Short mmCIF file of C-alpha atoms and ligand atoms in Angstrom, two decimals:
data_model
loop_
_atom_site.label_atom_id
_atom_site.label_comp_id
_atom_site.label_asym_id
_atom_site.label_seq_id
_atom_site.Cartn_x
_atom_site.Cartn_y
_atom_site.Cartn_z
CA MET D 8 -0.75 90.25 -128.86
CA LEU D 9 1.59 92.46 -126.90
CA LEU D 10 2.79 95.92 -127.88
CA ALA D 11 5.99 96.74 -125.94
CA ILE D 12 7.01 100.41 -125.95
CA ASP D 13 10.51 101.56 -124.99
CA CYS D 14 10.58 105.32 -124.88
CA GLY D 15 14.10 106.74 -124.49
CA ASN D 16 15.26 110.35 -124.38
CA THR D 17 16.19 110.16 -128.09
CA ASN D 18 14.14 107.37 -129.66
CA THR D 19 10.87 105.58 -129.07
CA VAL D 20 10.67 101.94 -130.15
CA PHE D 21 7.50 99.86 -130.48
CA SER D 22 7.73 96.10 -130.80
CA ILE D 23 4.90 93.66 -131.44
CA TRP D 24 4.79 90.14 -130.02
CA ASP D 25 2.45 87.26 -130.67
CA GLY D 26 3.06 85.26 -127.50
CA GLU D 27 6.80 84.53 -127.51
CA LYS D 28 7.01 85.22 -131.24
CA PHE D 29 8.52 88.56 -132.26
CA LEU D 30 6.71 90.20 -135.18
CA CYS D 31 8.24 93.63 -135.83
CA THR D 32 9.91 96.76 -134.51
CA LEU D 33 8.89 100.35 -135.29
CA ARG D 34 11.12 103.29 -134.40
CA THR D 35 10.47 107.03 -134.16
CA SER D 36 12.09 109.95 -132.38
CA THR D 37 10.78 110.84 -128.94
CA HIS D 38 8.54 113.92 -128.77
CA HIS D 39 6.63 114.70 -125.61
CA ALA D 40 4.03 116.67 -127.60
CA ARG D 41 3.05 113.74 -129.87
CA THR D 42 -0.64 112.97 -129.37
CA ALA D 43 -2.37 109.59 -129.10
CA ASP D 44 -3.85 110.14 -132.57
CA ALA D 45 -0.43 110.95 -134.02
CA TYR D 46 1.01 107.73 -132.53
CA PHE D 47 -1.81 105.77 -134.11
CA THR D 48 -1.39 107.35 -137.57
CA TRP D 49 2.32 106.48 -137.53
CA TYR D 50 1.77 103.02 -136.04
CA SER D 51 -1.05 101.94 -138.36
CA THR D 52 0.80 103.10 -141.48
CA LEU D 53 3.85 101.01 -140.64
CA VAL D 54 1.94 97.94 -139.48
CA LYS D 55 0.04 98.00 -142.77
CA HIS D 56 3.28 98.49 -144.71
CA TYR D 57 4.76 95.38 -143.07
CA GLY D 58 1.54 93.42 -143.70
CA ILE D 59 1.13 92.56 -140.03
CA GLU D 60 -2.26 91.53 -138.67
CA ALA D 61 -1.73 93.08 -135.27
CA ASP D 62 -4.49 92.37 -132.79
CA ILE D 63 -3.10 94.15 -129.73
CA THR D 64 -4.62 93.11 -126.41
CA ASP D 65 -1.81 94.19 -124.03
CA VAL D 66 0.52 97.17 -123.87
CA ILE D 67 3.60 97.66 -121.66
CA ILE D 68 5.52 100.94 -121.52
CA SER D 69 8.96 101.86 -120.22
CA SER D 70 9.61 105.57 -120.49
CA THR D 71 12.60 107.61 -119.37
CA VAL D 72 10.59 110.71 -120.33
CA PRO D 73 7.70 111.02 -117.87
CA ARG D 74 5.75 113.51 -120.01
CA VAL D 75 5.12 111.07 -122.88
CA VAL D 76 3.35 108.51 -120.70
CA PHE D 77 0.03 110.37 -120.64
CA ASN D 78 -0.38 110.33 -124.44
CA LEU D 79 0.78 106.71 -124.67
CA ARG D 80 -1.82 105.72 -122.07
CA VAL D 81 -4.53 107.47 -124.10
CA PHE D 82 -3.22 105.74 -127.26
CA ALA D 83 -3.49 102.28 -125.61
CA ASP D 84 -6.93 102.98 -124.22
CA ARG D 85 -8.42 104.60 -127.33
CA PHE D 86 -7.10 102.24 -129.99
CA PHE D 87 -6.66 98.91 -128.18
CA GLY D 88 -9.10 99.32 -125.30
CA CYS D 89 -6.49 98.38 -122.72
CA ARG D 90 -4.86 99.80 -119.63
CA PRO D 91 -1.10 99.63 -120.19
CA LEU D 92 1.44 98.42 -117.67
CA VAL D 93 3.89 101.25 -116.98
CA VAL D 94 7.27 100.15 -115.59
CA GLY D 95 8.14 102.09 -112.45
CA LYS D 96 4.51 102.66 -111.42
CA PRO D 97 3.50 100.90 -108.19
CA GLU D 98 0.84 98.78 -109.91
CA THR D 99 3.45 97.20 -112.20
CA LEU D 100 5.18 94.34 -110.40
CA LEU D 101 8.88 93.70 -110.90
CA PRO D 102 10.47 90.25 -110.56
CA PHE D 103 12.90 91.83 -108.04
CA LYS D 104 13.02 94.80 -105.66
CA PRO D 105 15.84 97.24 -106.53
CA ARG D 106 18.32 97.60 -103.68
CA VAL D 107 19.09 101.33 -103.85
CA ASP D 108 18.94 104.38 -101.58
CA GLU D 109 15.52 105.20 -100.15
CA GLY D 110 13.57 107.52 -102.48
CA THR D 111 15.75 106.83 -105.55
CA GLN D 112 13.85 106.52 -108.84
CA VAL D 113 15.83 104.10 -110.97
CA GLY D 114 15.37 104.70 -114.71
CA PRO D 115 12.70 102.27 -115.97
CA ASP D 116 14.93 101.29 -118.91
CA ARG D 117 17.55 100.13 -116.41
CA LEU D 118 15.00 98.03 -114.49
CA VAL D 119 13.84 96.53 -117.78
CA ASN D 120 17.41 95.78 -118.91
CA THR D 121 18.00 94.11 -115.55
CA ALA D 122 14.96 91.84 -115.97
CA GLY D 123 15.86 90.98 -119.57
CA ALA D 124 19.51 90.25 -118.81
CA PHE D 125 18.74 88.13 -115.73
CA ASP D 126 16.25 86.08 -117.74
CA ARG D 127 18.89 85.25 -120.35
CA HIS D 128 22.09 85.13 -118.34
CA GLY D 129 21.22 84.69 -114.66
CA GLY D 130 22.73 86.99 -112.04
CA ASP D 131 26.09 88.64 -111.28
CA LEU D 132 26.02 90.86 -114.36
CA ILE D 133 27.04 94.28 -115.58
CA VAL D 134 24.66 95.49 -118.31
CA VAL D 135 26.14 98.26 -120.46
CA ASP D 136 23.56 100.18 -122.53
CA PHE D 137 24.78 102.64 -125.19
CA GLY D 138 21.75 104.94 -125.45
CA THR D 139 21.39 108.69 -124.92
CA ALA D 140 23.40 108.01 -121.77
CA THR D 141 25.85 105.14 -121.40
CA THR D 142 24.54 103.24 -118.40
CA PHE D 143 26.00 100.38 -116.38
CA ASP D 144 23.50 98.34 -114.38
CA VAL D 145 24.68 95.89 -111.75
CA VAL D 146 22.46 92.80 -111.51
CA ALA D 147 22.95 90.78 -108.31
CA HIS D 148 22.96 86.96 -108.03
CA ASP D 149 19.18 87.00 -107.32
CA GLY D 150 18.34 89.25 -110.29
CA ALA D 151 17.94 92.49 -108.32
CA TYR D 152 19.17 95.81 -109.64
CA VAL D 153 21.69 96.95 -107.04
CA GLY D 154 23.11 100.14 -108.57
CA GLY D 155 25.36 101.21 -111.38
CA VAL D 156 26.94 104.05 -113.27
CA ILE D 157 25.62 106.78 -115.60
CA ALA D 158 28.02 108.36 -118.12
CA PRO D 159 27.29 110.69 -121.05
CA GLY D 160 26.22 108.90 -124.22
CA VAL D 161 28.57 108.60 -127.17
CA ASN D 162 26.45 110.75 -129.52
CA LEU D 163 25.88 113.27 -126.75
CA SER D 164 29.64 113.67 -126.25
CA LEU D 165 30.16 114.20 -129.98
CA GLU D 166 27.32 116.74 -130.07
CA ALA D 167 28.64 118.56 -127.00
CA LEU D 168 32.03 119.10 -128.67
CA HIS D 169 30.34 120.48 -131.78
CA LEU D 170 28.02 122.77 -129.80
CA ALA D 171 30.69 124.14 -127.47
CA ALA D 172 33.63 124.59 -129.84
CA ALA D 173 33.18 126.89 -132.85
CA ALA D 174 35.75 125.09 -135.01
CA LEU D 175 34.62 121.52 -134.32
CA PRO D 176 32.18 120.01 -136.84
CA HIS D 177 29.47 117.47 -136.13
CA VAL D 178 31.12 114.05 -136.50
CA ASP D 179 29.57 110.58 -136.59
CA ILE D 180 31.18 107.93 -134.43
CA SER D 181 33.30 105.28 -136.08
CA LYS D 182 36.23 103.13 -135.09
CA PRO D 183 39.45 104.92 -136.08
CA GLN D 184 42.25 102.82 -137.53
CA LYS D 185 44.80 104.62 -135.39
CA VAL D 186 44.91 106.77 -132.28
CA ILE D 187 46.83 109.77 -133.60
CA GLY D 188 44.40 111.66 -135.82
CA THR D 189 45.88 113.73 -138.65
CA ASN D 190 42.74 115.83 -139.27
CA THR D 191 40.01 117.29 -137.06
CA VAL D 192 37.45 114.56 -137.77
CA GLU D 193 39.93 111.77 -137.00
CA CYS D 194 41.05 113.55 -133.82
CA ILE D 195 37.46 113.76 -132.54
CA GLN D 196 36.64 110.18 -133.51
CA SER D 197 39.75 108.98 -131.78
CA GLY D 198 39.01 110.93 -128.61
CA VAL D 199 35.47 109.69 -128.33
CA PHE D 200 35.93 106.10 -129.57
CA TRP D 201 39.10 105.24 -127.62
CA GLY D 202 37.88 107.37 -124.71
CA TYR D 203 34.76 105.18 -124.44
CA VAL D 204 36.77 101.98 -124.77
CA GLY D 205 38.81 103.20 -121.81
CA LEU D 206 35.73 104.35 -119.92
CA VAL D 207 33.99 101.00 -120.31
CA ARG D 208 37.09 99.02 -119.38
CA GLU D 209 37.87 101.10 -116.29
CA ILE D 210 34.31 101.21 -114.99
CA CYS D 211 33.75 97.46 -115.48
CA SER D 212 37.06 96.68 -113.80
CA ARG D 213 36.21 98.87 -110.82
CA ILE D 214 32.68 97.47 -110.52
CA LYS D 215 34.09 93.92 -110.53
CA GLY D 216 36.63 94.86 -107.84
CA GLU D 217 33.95 96.40 -105.63
CA TYR D 218 31.40 93.62 -106.27
CA GLY D 219 33.79 90.91 -105.22
CA ALA D 220 32.43 87.95 -107.25
CA PRO D 221 32.93 86.96 -110.91
CA MET D 222 30.62 88.89 -113.25
CA GLN D 223 29.63 88.73 -116.89
CA VAL D 224 29.42 91.93 -118.93
CA ILE D 225 26.44 92.17 -121.31
CA SER D 226 26.18 95.00 -123.85
CA THR D 227 23.13 96.42 -125.60
CA GLY D 228 22.04 99.53 -127.51
CA GLY D 229 22.61 100.86 -131.01
CA LEU D 230 26.32 101.53 -130.63
CA ALA D 231 27.26 98.39 -128.73
CA PRO D 232 28.31 96.42 -131.86
CA LEU D 233 30.82 99.14 -132.75
CA PHE D 234 32.51 98.70 -129.38
CA GLN D 235 32.05 94.94 -129.42
CA GLN D 236 34.41 94.78 -132.42
CA SER D 237 37.07 96.44 -130.40
CA ALA D 238 38.97 94.70 -127.65
CA ASP D 239 37.38 92.21 -125.31
CA LEU D 240 35.04 94.52 -123.44
CA PHE D 241 31.92 92.32 -123.33
CA ASP D 242 31.07 88.66 -122.78
CA ALA D 243 27.86 88.95 -124.81
CA PHE D 244 25.89 91.39 -126.95
CA GLU D 245 22.08 91.45 -126.83
CA GLU D 246 20.48 93.42 -129.61
CA ASP D 247 16.96 93.46 -128.16
CA LEU D 248 17.61 93.38 -124.41
CA THR D 249 15.20 96.18 -123.47
CA MET D 250 12.40 94.69 -125.56
CA HIS D 251 13.06 91.25 -124.13
CA GLY D 252 12.98 92.73 -120.61
CA LEU D 253 9.59 94.28 -121.33
CA THR D 254 8.17 90.89 -122.36
CA VAL D 255 9.64 89.33 -119.18
CA ILE D 256 8.00 91.98 -116.94
CA HIS D 257 4.72 91.68 -118.85
CA ARG D 258 4.71 87.89 -118.40
CA TYR D 259 5.53 88.27 -114.70
CA ASN D 260 2.56 90.60 -114.23
CA LYS D 261 0.25 88.20 -116.11
CA GLU D 262 1.41 85.27 -113.98
CA ASN D 263 1.02 87.25 -110.77
CA GLY D 264 -2.39 88.57 -111.60
CA SER D 265 -1.69 92.29 -111.91
CA VAL D 266 -3.15 92.40 -115.48
N1 ATP T 24 27.48 103.05 -136.40
C1 ATP T 24 26.63 103.93 -135.89
N2 ATP T 24 26.93 105.25 -135.94
C2 ATP T 24 26.10 106.18 -135.42
N3 ATP T 24 24.93 105.88 -134.82
C3 ATP T 24 24.58 104.59 -134.78
C4 ATP T 24 25.39 103.55 -135.30
N4 ATP T 24 24.76 102.38 -135.06
C5 ATP T 24 23.60 102.68 -134.43
N5 ATP T 24 23.50 104.00 -134.26
C6 ATP T 24 22.44 104.77 -133.62
O1 ATP T 24 22.19 104.23 -132.39
C7 ATP T 24 20.88 104.62 -132.04
C8 ATP T 24 20.16 103.46 -131.42
O2 ATP T 24 20.52 103.46 -130.12
P1 ATP T 24 19.56 103.02 -128.99
O3 ATP T 24 18.21 102.73 -129.51
O4 ATP T 24 20.25 102.00 -128.22
O5 ATP T 24 19.52 104.31 -128.11
P2 ATP T 24 19.01 105.76 -128.47
O6 ATP T 24 17.76 105.64 -129.22
O7 ATP T 24 20.11 106.57 -129.08
O8 ATP T 24 18.84 106.29 -127.00
P3 ATP T 24 17.58 106.24 -126.06
O9 ATP T 24 17.12 104.83 -125.96
O10 ATP T 24 18.15 106.77 -124.79
O11 ATP T 24 16.58 107.12 -126.72
C9 ATP T 24 20.15 105.05 -133.26
O12 ATP T 24 19.88 106.43 -133.20
C10 ATP T 24 21.14 104.73 -134.38
O13 ATP T 24 21.09 105.72 -135.36
C1 PAU T 25 20.03 107.32 -117.21
C2 PAU T 25 18.90 107.29 -118.22
C3 PAU T 25 18.72 108.66 -118.86
C4 PAU T 25 19.30 106.28 -119.32
O1 PAU T 25 18.30 106.16 -120.28
C5 PAU T 25 17.59 106.80 -117.55
O2 PAU T 25 17.74 105.52 -117.06
C6 PAU T 25 17.15 107.72 -116.43
O3 PAU T 25 16.59 108.76 -116.68
N1 PAU T 25 17.41 107.29 -115.17
C7 PAU T 25 17.01 107.96 -113.96
C8 PAU T 25 18.07 107.97 -112.92
C9 PAU T 25 18.63 106.62 -112.53
O4 PAU T 25 18.47 105.62 -113.24
O5 PAU T 25 19.26 106.52 -111.47
K1 K T 26 17.79 102.48 -125.28
#
């Protein structure tokens, strides 16, 4: 069985797969100081709670936080006796070579999203991921990552307003019924929600213009459904794109003999 780990700047998600069959997802916040033993305590409690007979033989990790990888490696070795595949490390093969400036380290989550999206939709894509950052990944006709856009995440923008302005409260995102807010909370929600609708529309339109061939726009990430409801921003929504991408990269490495 495969344990796929997607470690973002805010949240860390584990998902367990029996071959192609998805078994469960476990979510915790990302902490670079969490030890291998602490991961196992948390993991084994939840696996038991869900009644899953997890016999993990393989582990794959994508981490946007380099410092957590050490403890996750120890976790995989100590509790499952395996050497994990770490996306972005030279020993982990990718189905494509990113076409970016020399020396650029593309975020592993973006490489994983690229692999997952290409597997499901083929090439010529824009993948929009609403995580800590809002990222746009351009996937070429052959499945290669060829660049993109990084914008501040929705929750980060809301938090920044609260932190920087004494009179602005912390507000959760939601879709406002109108644009003109008549109280502070509505004004902030309107600014961030409609601001992101505009941001996504403008960036996708400019990417398409520059790319010069028809493209599909695929959305993923916790907040994607909220934006999906509004306007026709996306052609498809993929709830588990990063996890799917991890299984694709794992399979590719199995088939090509790197694990
Ligand atoms: N309607 C909503 N309002 C506020 N937050 C939401 C809503 N729906 C989902 N979320 C949040 O979205 C987050 C899930 O997002 P996702 O896993 O894509 O990225 P993340 O964990 O925020 O970022 P990263 O992967 O960079 O750590 C969760 O924290 C969840 O609480
Ligand atoms: C942009 C984030 C933070 C999104 O999770 C991550 O992909 C990252 O740290 N990227 C590194 C820089 C880059 O992708 O070009
Ligand atoms: K994410």
